[in-house]
Tab-separated table of N, CA and C in Angstrom:
chain	number	residue	atom	x	y	z
U	1	MET	N	197.027	256.499	203.227
U	1	MET	CA	198.015	255.171	204.841
U	1	MET	C	198.833	255.689	204.377
U	2	THR	N	199.797	256.673	203.708
U	2	THR	CA	201.175	257.193	204.434
U	2	THR	C	201.028	257.913	205.141
U	3	PHE	N	200.083	258.657	204.572
U	3	PHE	CA	200.149	259.646	206.319
U	3	PHE	C	200.254	259.338	207.888
U	4	LEU	N	198.635	258.481	207.419
U	4	LEU	CA	198.614	257.820	208.955
U	4	LEU	C	199.537	257.353	209.231
U	5	ALA	N	200.725	256.771	208.774
U	5	ALA	CA	201.624	255.478	208.998
U	5	ALA	C	202.871	256.739	209.099
U	6	THR	N	202.640	257.062	208.576
U	6	THR	CA	203.825	257.787	209.568
U	6	THR	C	203.742	258.860	210.318
U	7	LEU	N	202.592	259.655	210.463
U	7	LEU	CA	201.958	259.861	211.449
U	7	LEU	C	201.910	258.850	213.372
U	8	LEU	N	201.496	258.551	212.138
U	8	LEU	CA	201.284	256.976	213.584
U	8	LEU	C	203.369	257.407	214.372
U	9	THR	N	203.951	256.644	212.987
U	9	THR	CA	205.248	256.925	213.129
U	9	THR	C	206.413	258.219	214.422
U	10	ILE	N	205.777	259.468	213.144
U	10	ILE	CA	206.601	260.813	214.505
U	10	ILE	C	205.420	260.258	215.671
U	11	THR	N	204.049	259.636	216.315
U	11	THR	CA	204.108	259.789	217.835
U	11	THR	C	204.752	258.249	218.570
U	12	LEU	N	204.919	257.673	217.718
U	12	LEU	CA	205.514	256.375	218.214
U	12	LEU	C	207.091	256.613	218.656
U	13	LEU	N	208.036	257.712	217.760
U	13	LEU	CA	208.845	257.781	217.892
U	13	LEU	C	209.193	258.539	219.222
U	14	ILE	N	208.640	260.087	220.708
U	14	ILE	CA	208.898	260.737	220.900
U	14	ILE	C	208.370	259.136	221.912
U	15	PRO	N	207.826	258.915	222.751
U	15	PRO	CA	207.657	257.832	224.020
U	15	PRO	C	208.862	257.378	223.601
U	16	ALA	N	209.855	256.432	222.780
U	16	ALA	CA	210.725	255.787	222.154
U	16	ALA	C	211.786	256.127	222.825
U	17	ALA	N	211.848	257.794	222.334
U	17	ALA	CA	213.382	258.732	223.354
U	17	ALA	C	213.084	258.763	224.871
U	18	LEU	N	211.825	258.864	224.350
U	18	LEU	CA	211.494	260.026	225.785
U	18	LEU	C	212.940	257.886	226.968
U	19	HIS	N	211.533	256.663	226.671
U	19	HIS	CA	212.724	255.816	227.530
U	19	HIS	C	213.294	255.953	226.770
U	20	LEU	N	214.665	256.132	225.717
U	20	LEU	CA	215.556	255.933	225.925
U	20	LEU	C	216.312	256.447	226.867
U	21	LEU	N	215.616	257.836	226.761
U	21	LEU	CA	216.361	258.660	227.956
U	21	LEU	C	216.645	258.709	229.168
U	22	TRP	N	215.167	257.936	229.949
U	22	TRP	CA	215.436	256.794	230.699
U	22	TRP	C	216.634	255.711	231.751
U	23	ALA	N	216.491	255.408	230.066
U	23	ALA	CA	217.604	253.759	230.453
U	23	ALA	C	218.801	254.180	231.093
U	24	ILE	N	218.899	255.434	230.379
U	24	ILE	CA	220.209	256.528	230.392
U	24	ILE	C	220.588	257.342	231.517
U	25	GLY	N	219.051	257.263	232.398
U	25	GLY	CA	219.631	257.876	233.839
U	25	GLY	C	218.828	259.646	233.502
U	26	TYR	N	218.843	259.823	231.831
U	26	TYR	CA	218.243	261.387	231.803
U	26	TYR	C	217.618	261.235	232.377
U	27	TRP	N	216.794	262.676	233.270
U	27	TRP	CA	214.790	262.548	233.568
U	27	TRP	C	214.999	263.789	233.421
U	28	ILE	N	213.926	262.988	232.577
U	28	ILE	CA	213.125	264.281	231.827
U	28	ILE	C	211.103	263.870	231.145
U	29	PRO	N	210.755	265.184	231.014
U	29	PRO	CA	210.593	266.198	230.655
U	29	PRO	C	210.573	266.795	232.409
U	30	ILE	N	210.401	266.400	233.445
U	30	ILE	CA	210.537	266.058	235.163
U	30	ILE	C	211.702	265.610	235.339
U	31	LYS	N	213.315	266.646	236.361
U	31	LYS	CA	213.605	266.296	236.549
U	31	LYS	C	214.412	265.562	238.039
U	32	ASP	N	213.042	265.736	238.295
U	32	ASP	CA	212.634	264.684	240.125
U	32	ASP	C	212.325	263.570	240.110
U	33	GLU	N	213.931	261.964	240.308
U	33	GLU	CA	213.556	260.882	239.719
U	33	GLU	C	211.827	260.453	240.509
U	34	VAL	N	211.184	261.236	241.626
U	34	VAL	CA	210.083	261.348	242.951
U	34	VAL	C	208.976	260.728	241.602
U	35	ALA	N	209.461	262.425	240.767
U	35	ALA	CA	208.111	262.875	240.294
U	35	ALA	C	207.900	262.634	239.673
U	36	LEU	N	208.877	261.790	238.789
U	36	LEU	CA	208.954	261.434	237.126
U	36	LEU	C	208.743	260.250	237.834
U	37	ALA	N	207.922	259.389	238.746
U	37	ALA	CA	208.332	257.836	238.362
U	37	ALA	C	206.407	258.177	239.079
U	38	ARG	N	205.922	258.796	239.147
U	38	ARG	CA	205.103	258.969	239.203
U	38	ARG	C	203.813	259.379	238.725
U	39	ALA	N	204.057	260.428	237.450
U	39	ALA	CA	204.107	260.935	236.204
U	39	ALA	C	204.247	260.160	235.624
U	40	THR	N	204.964	259.478	235.273
U	40	THR	CA	204.396	257.812	234.306
U	40	THR	C	204.361	256.632	234.484
U	41	VAL	N	204.503	256.390	235.696
U	41	VAL	CA	204.543	255.130	235.949
U	41	VAL	C	202.790	255.212	236.947
U	42	GLY	N	203.346	255.561	237.595
U	42	GLY	CA	202.166	256.094	238.806
U	42	GLY	C	202.062	254.216	239.189
U	43	ALA	N	203.061	253.497	239.775
U	43	ALA	CA	202.404	252.709	240.680
U	43	ALA	C	202.771	252.217	241.577
U	44	LYS	N	201.572	251.639	243.018
U	44	LYS	CA	201.458	251.977	244.290
U	44	LYS	C	202.760	252.934	245.607
U	45	ASP	N	203.198	253.753	245.440
U	45	ASP	CA	204.563	254.064	247.092
U	45	ASP	C	205.381	254.256	246.157
U	46	ILE	N	206.006	254.232	244.663
U	46	ILE	CA	206.351	254.409	243.838
U	46	ILE	C	207.719	255.255	243.969
U	47	THR	N	209.206	254.947	243.970
U	47	THR	CA	210.293	256.424	244.590
U	47	THR	C	211.092	256.216	243.540
U	48	ARG	N	211.233	255.910	242.497
U	48	ARG	CA	212.417	255.762	241.393
U	48	ARG	C	211.486	254.939	240.858
U	49	MET	N	212.903	256.109	239.490
U	49	MET	CA	212.574	254.927	237.907
U	49	MET	C	212.430	253.733	237.411
U	50	PRO	N	212.124	252.698	236.857
U	50	PRO	CA	212.161	251.756	236.604
U	50	PRO	C	213.686	252.275	236.109
U	51	PRO	N	214.583	250.298	236.759
U	51	PRO	CA	216.155	249.763	235.854
U	51	PRO	C	215.650	250.296	234.011
U	52	ALA	N	217.030	250.555	234.464
U	52	ALA	CA	217.821	250.422	232.727
U	52	ALA	C	217.187	249.915	232.036
U	53	VAL	N	217.165	248.445	231.865
U	53	VAL	CA	216.835	247.692	230.879
U	53	VAL	C	215.082	247.891	230.444
U	54	PRO	N	214.017	247.412	231.487
U	54	PRO	CA	213.382	247.776	230.869
U	54	PRO	C	212.682	248.716	230.601
U	55	CYS	N	213.501	250.339	230.637
U	55	CYS	CA	212.661	250.967	230.000
U	55	CYS	C	213.704	251.188	228.384
U	56	ALA	N	215.178	250.001	228.428
U	56	ALA	CA	215.620	250.649	226.998
U	56	ALA	C	214.854	248.921	226.122
U	57	VAL	N	214.683	248.239	226.844
U	57	VAL	CA	213.271	247.344	225.813
U	57	VAL	C	211.980	247.700	225.834
U	58	VAL	N	211.164	249.202	226.637
U	58	VAL	CA	210.417	249.679	225.426
U	58	VAL	C	210.703	250.734	224.654
U	59	ALA	N	211.424	250.823	225.124
U	59	ALA	CA	212.371	252.406	223.893
U	59	ALA	C	212.189	251.512	222.335
U	60	MET	N	212.821	250.047	222.336
U	60	MET	CA	213.117	249.108	221.082
U	60	MET	C	212.139	248.640	220.901
U	61	ALA	N	210.553	248.217	221.342
U	61	ALA	CA	209.451	247.107	221.540
U	61	ALA	C	208.980	248.679	220.701
U	62	LEU	N	209.287	250.502	221.167
U	62	LEU	CA	208.248	251.260	220.833
U	62	LEU	C	209.051	251.285	219.633
U	63	LEU	N	210.265	251.460	218.494
U	63	LEU	CA	211.354	251.672	217.861
U	63	LEU	C	210.844	250.904	216.367
U	64	PHE	N	210.935	249.843	217.104
U	64	PHE	CA	209.694	248.602	216.013
U	64	PHE	C	209.098	248.943	216.019
U	65	ALA	N	207.759	249.843	217.180
U	65	ALA	CA	206.718	249.631	216.509
U	65	ALA	C	206.200	250.959	214.726
U	66	ALA	N	206.726	251.472	215.882
U	66	ALA	CA	206.937	252.057	215.029
U	66	ALA	C	207.468	252.626	212.982
U	67	ILE	N	208.022	251.722	213.363
U	67	ILE	CA	208.922	251.527	212.090
U	67	ILE	C	207.374	250.653	211.153
U	68	LEU	N	207.542	249.019	211.600
U	68	LEU	CA	206.931	248.106	211.232
U	68	LEU	C	206.125	248.653	209.815
U	69	PRO	N	205.166	249.679	209.745
U	69	PRO	CA	203.602	250.125	209.127
U	69	PRO	C	205.006	250.342	207.581
U	70	HIS	N	205.714	250.978	208.035
U	70	HIS	CA	207.212	251.103	206.739
U	70	HIS	C	208.084	249.794	205.561
U	71	ILE	N	207.327	248.604	206.370
U	71	ILE	CA	208.700	247.709	206.476
U	71	ILE	C	207.441	246.249	205.940
U	72	PRO	N	206.194	246.635	205.098
U	72	PRO	CA	205.599	245.063	204.570
U	72	PRO	C	205.585	244.122	204.452
U	73	ALA	N	206.791	244.677	204.161
U	73	ALA	CA	207.659	242.854	203.458
U	73	ALA	C	208.464	242.146	204.551
U	74	PHE	N	208.327	242.726	205.465
U	74	PHE	CA	208.973	242.315	207.202
U	74	PHE	C	208.023	240.734	206.524
U	75	PRO	N	208.804	239.982	207.810
U	75	PRO	CA	208.195	238.506	208.001
U	75	PRO	C	206.521	238.406	208.487
U	76	LEU	N	205.880	238.415	208.414
U	76	LEU	CA	204.216	238.209	210.337
U	76	LEU	C	204.492	239.832	209.567
U	77	HIS	N	204.183	240.468	209.123
U	77	HIS	CA	204.204	241.885	208.805
U	77	HIS	C	203.032	241.927	208.615
U	78	SER	N	201.682	241.189	208.668
U	78	SER	CA	200.271	241.494	208.958
U	78	SER	C	199.953	241.168	210.387
U	79	PHE	N	200.627	240.298	211.060
U	79	PHE	CA	200.285	239.945	212.794
U	79	PHE	C	201.322	239.673	213.381
U	80	LEU	N	202.229	240.575	212.824
U	80	LEU	CA	203.204	241.606	214.027
U	80	LEU	C	201.900	242.632	213.873
U	81	MET	N	201.408	244.040	212.641
U	81	MET	CA	200.535	244.793	212.536
U	81	MET	C	199.195	244.238	213.518
U	82	SER	N	198.588	243.672	213.603
U	82	SER	CA	198.050	242.847	214.947
U	82	SER	C	197.397	242.594	216.247
U	83	GLY	N	199.594	241.942	216.354
U	83	GLY	CA	199.401	241.799	217.075
U	83	GLY	C	199.283	243.272	218.260
U	84	ALA	N	200.954	244.443	217.186
U	84	ALA	CA	200.490	245.522	217.750
U	84	ALA	C	198.818	246.540	217.943
U	85	ALA	N	198.653	246.280	217.461
U	85	ALA	CA	196.639	246.750	217.555
U	85	ALA	C	196.194	245.947	218.780
U	86	VAL	N	196.684	244.812	218.755
U	86	VAL	CA	196.046	244.578	219.849
U	86	VAL	C	196.447	244.950	221.076
U	87	VAL	N	197.338	244.571	221.114
U	87	VAL	CA	198.074	245.193	222.006
U	87	VAL	C	198.259	246.285	222.764
U	88	PHE	N	197.831	247.522	222.258
U	88	PHE	CA	197.671	249.257	222.249
U	88	PHE	C	196.555	249.191	223.276
U	89	LEU	N	195.095	248.999	221.813
U	89	LEU	CA	193.841	248.854	222.510
U	89	LEU	C	194.203	248.407	223.814
U	90	LEU	N	194.131	247.293	223.799
U	90	LEU	CA	193.645	246.949	225.688
U	90	LEU	C	194.755	247.415	226.479
U	91	ARG	N	196.057	248.032	226.223
U	91	ARG	CA	196.573	248.781	227.275
U	91	ARG	C	195.822	249.954	227.391
U	92	GLY	N	195.657	250.208	226.196
U	92	GLY	CA	194.206	251.677	226.489
U	92	GLY	C	193.661	251.624	227.468
U	93	ALA	N	192.707	250.593	226.350
U	93	ALA	CA	191.540	250.241	227.656
U	93	ALA	C	191.275	249.987	228.960
U	94	ILE	N	192.386	249.503	229.493
U	94	ILE	CA	192.567	248.253	230.970
U	94	ILE	C	192.793	249.464	231.609
U	95	ALA	N	193.600	250.568	231.315
U	95	ALA	CA	194.080	251.518	232.403
U	95	ALA	C	192.280	251.803	232.561
U	96	TYR	N	190.701	252.386	232.528
U	96	TYR	CA	189.872	252.378	232.351
U	96	TYR	C	188.868	251.365	233.417
U	97	THR	N	190.306	250.724	234.048
U	97	THR	CA	189.280	249.639	234.929
U	97	THR	C	189.978	249.220	236.321
U	98	PRO	N	188.675	249.253	237.442
U	98	PRO	CA	188.878	249.581	238.578
U	98	PRO	C	190.265	248.785	239.130
U	99	PHE	N	191.198	246.967	238.665
U	99	PHE	CA	192.059	246.696	238.550
U	99	PHE	C	193.700	247.408	238.686
U	100	TRP	N	192.748	247.923	236.948
U	100	TRP	CA	194.157	249.084	237.102
U	100	TRP	C	194.894	249.765	237.728
U	101	ARG	N	193.280	250.446	238.214
U	101	ARG	CA	193.590	251.305	239.238
U	101	ARG	C	194.177	251.205	240.880
U	102	LYS	N	193.934	250.511	241.064
U	102	LYS	CA	194.383	249.304	242.411
U	102	LYS	C	195.670	248.970	242.494
U	103	ILE	N	196.258	249.153	241.423
U	103	ILE	CA	198.412	249.049	240.421
U	103	ILE	C	199.132	250.934	240.672
U	104	PHE	N	197.830	250.878	239.735
U	104	PHE	CA	198.922	252.113	239.108
U	104	PHE	C	197.784	253.484	240.372
U	105	CYS	N	198.129	253.428	240.924
U	105	CYS	CA	196.719	254.907	241.637
U	105	CYS	C	197.439	256.115	242.342
U	106	GLU	N	198.357	256.567	241.599
U	106	GLU	CA	199.837	257.351	242.468
U	106	GLU	C	198.913	258.526	240.794
U	107	GLU	N	199.400	259.940	242.071
U	107	GLU	CA	198.909	261.196	240.756
U	107	GLU	C	200.572	261.622	240.565
U	108	PRO	N	200.337	262.361	239.946
U	108	PRO	CA	199.416	262.829	238.333
U	108	PRO	C	199.061	261.929	237.770
U	109	PHE	N	199.510	260.058	237.928
U	109	PHE	CA	199.500	259.080	237.393
U	109	PHE	C	198.470	258.836	235.974
U	110	VAL	N	197.409	258.770	237.726
U	110	VAL	CA	195.993	258.116	236.895
U	110	VAL	C	195.846	260.001	236.520
U	111	THR	N	195.884	261.080	236.601
U	111	THR	CA	195.312	261.285	235.864
U	111	THR	C	195.545	262.047	234.254
U	112	LEU	N	197.232	261.668	234.275
U	112	LEU	CA	197.574	261.888	233.141
U	112	LEU	C	197.153	260.693	232.275
U	113	ASP	N	197.021	258.913	233.403
U	113	ASP	CA	196.683	258.356	232.541
U	113	ASP	C	195.264	258.542	232.595
U	114	ARG	N	194.372	258.819	232.955
U	114	ARG	CA	193.290	258.790	232.166
U	114	ARG	C	192.714	260.313	231.263
U	115	ARG	N	193.000	261.412	231.056
U	115	ARG	CA	193.321	262.713	230.622
U	115	ARG	C	194.120	261.945	228.921
U	116	LEU	N	195.422	261.487	228.709
U	116	LEU	CA	196.125	261.893	228.168
U	116	LEU	C	196.887	259.927	227.373
U	117	TYR	N	197.631	259.724	228.277
U	117	TYR	CA	198.218	258.683	228.070
U	117	TYR	C	197.606	257.748	227.194
U	118	SER	N	196.318	256.764	227.638
U	118	SER	CA	195.026	255.827	227.621
U	118	SER	C	194.444	256.206	226.132
U	119	PRO	N	194.193	257.656	226.300
U	119	PRO	CA	193.753	257.709	224.735
U	119	PRO	C	194.526	258.175	223.329
U	120	LEU	N	195.655	258.492	224.112
U	120	LEU	CA	196.461	258.131	222.971
U	120	LEU	C	197.087	257.070	223.371
U	121	ILE	N	197.431	256.218	223.735
U	121	ILE	CA	197.152	254.897	223.202
U	121	ILE	C	195.949	253.999	223.017
U	122	LEU	N	194.889	254.377	222.744
U	122	LEU	CA	193.840	254.025	222.443
U	122	LEU	C	193.894	254.308	220.973
U	123	ALA	N	194.078	256.034	220.980
U	123	ALA	CA	194.572	256.350	219.217
U	123	ALA	C	194.769	255.598	219.143
U	124	ILE	N	196.404	255.051	218.994
U	124	ILE	CA	197.720	254.121	218.523
U	124	ILE	C	197.242	252.813	217.460
U	125	GLY	N	196.719	251.999	218.557
U	125	GLY	CA	195.842	251.321	218.566
U	125	GLY	C	194.896	251.447	217.923
U	126	VAL	N	194.073	251.823	217.337
U	126	VAL	CA	193.315	251.952	216.058
U	126	VAL	C	194.006	252.158	214.900
U	127	VAL	N	194.927	253.253	214.964
U	127	VAL	CA	195.453	253.603	213.845
U	127	VAL	C	196.088	251.993	213.097
U	128	PHE	N	196.698	251.532	214.101
U	128	PHE	CA	197.909	249.633	214.209
U	128	PHE	C	196.264	248.591	212.946
U	129	LEU	N	195.333	249.394	213.967
U	129	LEU	CA	193.926	248.387	213.237
U	129	LEU	C	193.678	249.361	211.807
U	130	ILE	N	193.459	249.604	211.721
U	130	ILE	CA	193.625	250.310	210.722
U	130	ILE	C	193.964	249.284	209.410
U	131	LEU	N	195.223	250.218	209.440
U	131	LEU	CA	196.067	249.959	208.679
U	131	LEU	C	196.576	248.905	207.746
U	132	ARG	N	196.294	248.579	209.465
U	132	ARG	CA	196.306	245.922	209.220
U	132	ARG	C	195.052	246.502	208.286
U	133	LEU	N	194.143	246.259	208.132
U	133	LEU	CA	193.071	246.148	207.867
U	133	LEU	C	193.143	246.865	206.775
U	134	GLN	N	193.876	247.711	206.416
U	134	GLN	CA	193.916	248.278	204.045
U	134	GLN	C	195.274	247.521	203.617
U	135	GLY	N	195.995	247.266	204.771
U	135	GLY	CA	196.487	245.808	203.864
U	135	GLY	C	197.702	246.555	204.095
U	136	ALA	N	198.444	247.576	205.463
U	136	ALA	CA	199.648	247.949	205.151
U	136	ALA	C	199.677	247.063	206.428
């Protein structure tokens, strides 16, 4: 279980770091803001990355999720682990619905979301669920 929790933490630290960099206006891994927004957000007609505050909030949420499996004494730990599993599973699954595709329809986001982002997000949700069911 420790290996799985560590793998989950490493996996979540990467997008957390990216969101933090985006919050301070550092466009990585694509230097062009429009291209980065189309690849990472994918909302219809998007031309800019989200503002700093939403990016920072996502970064902090991902950082918290990354450490959560390692702090079982944290208040409401079981509830938060279950909640994280549900959030990641729902986000991963909704990407395959027509509703999602109407809102997030820009390429290359659509392709990246179907092939990379959503499968990874679903896997993260499954790992949270496994850890929760094992009592982590």
